[in-house]
């Protein structure tokens, strides 16, 4: 069974640009969450999607957005990039059979975003 | 509030046991997790424990949970050089147990041969 796939693995963007990152969850998993990992702030929750709806949101500015498609694949978008957005962005998928039970979250390898 | 604290560094000799500690603040946490991250990689789920359990054992890993003190520990028996990595403790937030995890800062485990 394939794991969580994130593309691209590495990305270099210029300040002010926007970027879209993609996450394909494990087949059959319905919940996708996004996290930002930086040396200074550690791992921080961005948002979670379930059945194409945002179910949870972290404390990030509106420049960070996401969506989920009917096949559970998810994208996150960051507009007007700042130097401080340089980070490893991790996606996690969970089975979530009945809409509220998430015992195991499996992570992808992440997308390393560098803003110059 | 939502906060998870871990010590930052632990060094052990190969063959010894390692114990990584974590404290959390949210009493409504339903599940608590341990993840491992190797350089350049994502997070690997090692194990998790339900909040009504005191202990869970999985091969070389033992998780102890003291819910009264909100203290979680991960014991790795017979630590190997391949266990060198960063270990993150995480708690799930909210009684509905949706996909939001709060992570600690991570404990770097160094295993000396």
XYZ file of C-alpha atoms in Angstrom:
229
model
C 0.000 0.000 0.000
C 1.499 3.345 -1.035
C 2.172 5.861 1.707
C 1.405 9.552 1.804
C 2.886 11.257 -1.251
C 3.848 14.908 -1.284
C 4.955 16.803 -4.347
C 7.220 18.456 -5.072
C 9.909 17.421 -2.593
C 11.876 20.656 -2.968
C 10.879 24.106 -4.104
C 12.617 27.474 -4.338
C 10.465 30.568 -4.686
C 11.003 34.306 -4.592
C 9.439 36.642 -2.042
C 6.018 37.806 -3.167
C 5.307 34.756 -5.302
C 2.724 32.146 -4.496
C 3.139 28.391 -4.214
C 0.921 25.306 -4.308
C 1.889 22.066 -2.597
C 0.166 18.748 -3.166
C -0.575 15.794 -0.918
C -2.016 12.424 -1.908
C -3.179 10.506 1.174
C -3.028 6.780 1.708
C -5.733 5.091 -0.331
C -8.986 5.054 1.621
C -7.912 7.751 4.065
C -10.346 10.633 4.277
C -8.662 13.145 6.550
C -5.660 15.234 5.506
C -3.799 17.602 7.828
C -0.992 20.024 7.073
C 1.881 21.075 9.329
C 4.724 23.543 9.045
C 8.088 22.585 10.533
C 10.779 25.198 11.182
C 13.844 25.124 13.456
C 12.500 28.033 15.497
C 8.817 27.167 15.877
C 8.927 23.398 15.553
C 5.901 21.566 14.181
C 2.808 23.709 13.911
C -0.653 22.689 12.757
C -1.932 24.558 9.714
C -5.320 23.000 8.933
C -7.221 19.764 8.481
C -9.587 18.710 5.732
C -12.215 16.002 5.797
C -14.745 15.306 3.044
C -13.629 18.406 1.136
C -14.335 20.655 4.154
C -11.909 22.402 6.436
C -12.525 20.867 9.855
C -9.797 22.535 11.889
C -7.546 25.522 11.470
C -4.351 26.627 13.185
C -3.112 30.135 13.880
C -1.699 31.083 10.529
C -2.476 34.170 8.432
C -4.978 34.059 5.608
C -2.128 33.783 3.082
C -2.147 30.092 3.937
C -5.069 28.230 2.455
C -5.943 24.749 1.397
C -8.519 22.560 -0.196
C -9.421 18.921 -0.556
C -10.772 17.189 -3.620
C -13.379 14.455 -3.870
C -10.624 11.809 -4.106
C -9.220 13.112 -0.755
C -6.122 14.597 -2.372
C -5.288 17.945 -0.852
C -3.430 21.066 -1.853
C -2.180 23.937 0.218
C -1.440 27.355 -1.174
C 0.689 30.143 0.220
C 0.308 33.540 -1.404
C 2.644 36.527 -1.197
C 5.512 34.450 0.117
C 7.722 35.828 2.868
C 11.226 34.734 3.855
C 9.767 33.343 7.087
C 7.634 30.885 5.118
C 10.754 28.846 4.392
C 10.041 25.529 6.061
C 9.343 21.840 5.675
C 5.628 21.396 4.988
C 4.287 18.049 6.088
C 1.031 16.416 5.220
C -0.598 13.665 7.286
C -3.461 11.365 6.398
C -5.835 9.474 8.674
C -8.445 6.834 8.012
C -11.257 8.499 9.974
C -13.907 5.842 9.381
C -16.797 7.465 11.162
C -16.088 11.164 10.999
C -14.499 11.669 14.378
C -12.075 8.892 15.143
C -8.470 9.507 14.145
C -6.156 7.154 15.951
C -3.238 7.091 13.556
C -1.877 9.890 11.410
C 0.697 8.934 8.793
C 3.022 11.574 7.429
C 4.544 12.122 4.024
C 8.196 13.012 3.401
C 7.354 16.684 3.196
C 7.998 19.523 0.778
C 11.024 21.656 1.573
C 10.145 25.241 0.584
C 12.878 27.849 0.409
C 11.894 31.479 -0.106
C 14.677 33.761 -1.361
C -3.988 25.717 26.882
C -2.263 23.540 24.358
C 1.383 22.890 25.134
C 3.697 19.899 24.973
C 7.157 19.987 26.526
C 10.114 17.684 25.970
C 13.758 17.752 26.931
C 15.872 18.616 23.901
C 18.701 16.109 24.003
C 19.499 12.628 25.266
C 22.712 10.666 24.799
C 22.999 6.949 25.555
C 25.372 4.082 24.828
C 24.409 1.348 22.396
C 22.670 -1.473 24.237
C 21.419 0.758 27.068
C 17.787 1.763 27.549
C 16.654 5.237 26.522
C 13.844 7.082 28.254
C 12.365 10.151 26.597
C 9.954 12.223 28.658
C 7.117 14.526 27.717
C 4.551 16.625 29.561
C 1.325 17.962 28.090
C -1.333 20.360 29.275
C -4.620 19.532 27.555
C -6.604 17.227 29.836
C -9.076 16.471 27.037
C -6.416 14.729 24.944
C -7.711 11.357 23.822
C -4.596 9.929 22.241
C -0.907 10.595 22.759
C 1.683 9.727 20.173
C 5.366 9.188 19.633
C 6.885 9.978 16.263
C 10.444 9.517 15.000
C 12.115 11.795 12.455
C 15.389 10.958 10.761
C 17.418 13.611 8.892
C 15.695 14.773 5.725
C 12.671 12.580 6.308
C 9.063 12.970 7.370
C 7.596 11.714 10.630
C 7.301 8.015 11.314
C 4.567 6.961 13.715
C 6.170 4.729 16.349
C 3.311 4.109 18.725
C 0.361 5.749 20.425
C -1.585 5.281 23.623
C -5.210 5.898 24.474
C -5.691 8.208 27.427
C -7.423 5.570 29.566
C -4.369 3.297 29.434
C -1.358 3.414 31.739
C 1.088 1.451 29.650
C 1.557 0.058 26.183
C 4.363 -2.213 25.037
C 5.357 -2.835 21.441
C 8.538 -4.888 20.974
C 11.417 -2.669 22.201
C 9.123 0.278 22.896
C 7.268 0.885 26.149
C 4.986 3.865 26.621
C 4.001 4.955 30.117
C 1.207 7.449 30.729
C 0.547 9.227 34.012
C -2.670 11.061 33.303
C -2.815 12.721 36.718
C 0.565 14.392 36.152
C 0.043 14.683 32.378
C 3.349 12.911 31.845
C 4.199 10.581 28.985
C 7.396 8.625 28.489
C 8.890 6.431 25.784
C 11.362 3.755 26.767
C 13.488 2.154 24.057
C 15.111 -1.063 25.210
C 18.491 -2.184 23.841
C 19.005 1.111 21.997
C 20.800 0.771 18.663
C 22.712 3.313 16.561
C 19.819 3.173 14.094
C 17.598 4.636 16.803
C 19.497 7.942 16.569
C 16.887 10.466 15.477
C 14.573 13.174 16.780
C 11.601 11.886 18.769
C 8.410 13.903 18.994
C 5.658 13.538 21.499
C 2.228 14.712 20.326
C -1.259 14.987 21.742
C -4.523 14.980 19.850
C -6.632 17.987 20.625
C -10.338 17.988 21.348
C -12.764 15.324 22.481
C -13.869 14.723 18.914
C -10.310 13.641 18.253
C -10.015 15.274 14.891
C -6.744 15.490 13.057
C -5.097 18.314 14.990
C -1.931 17.250 16.777
C 0.132 19.427 19.088
C 3.799 18.469 19.040
C 6.602 18.935 21.492
C 9.887 20.464 20.378
C 11.442 17.066 19.831
C 14.165 15.187 21.702
C 17.356 14.437 19.805
C 18.531 10.958 20.741
C 22.224 10.330 20.197
C 23.335 6.709 20.450
C 27.057 6.190 20.933
C 28.615 2.918 19.784
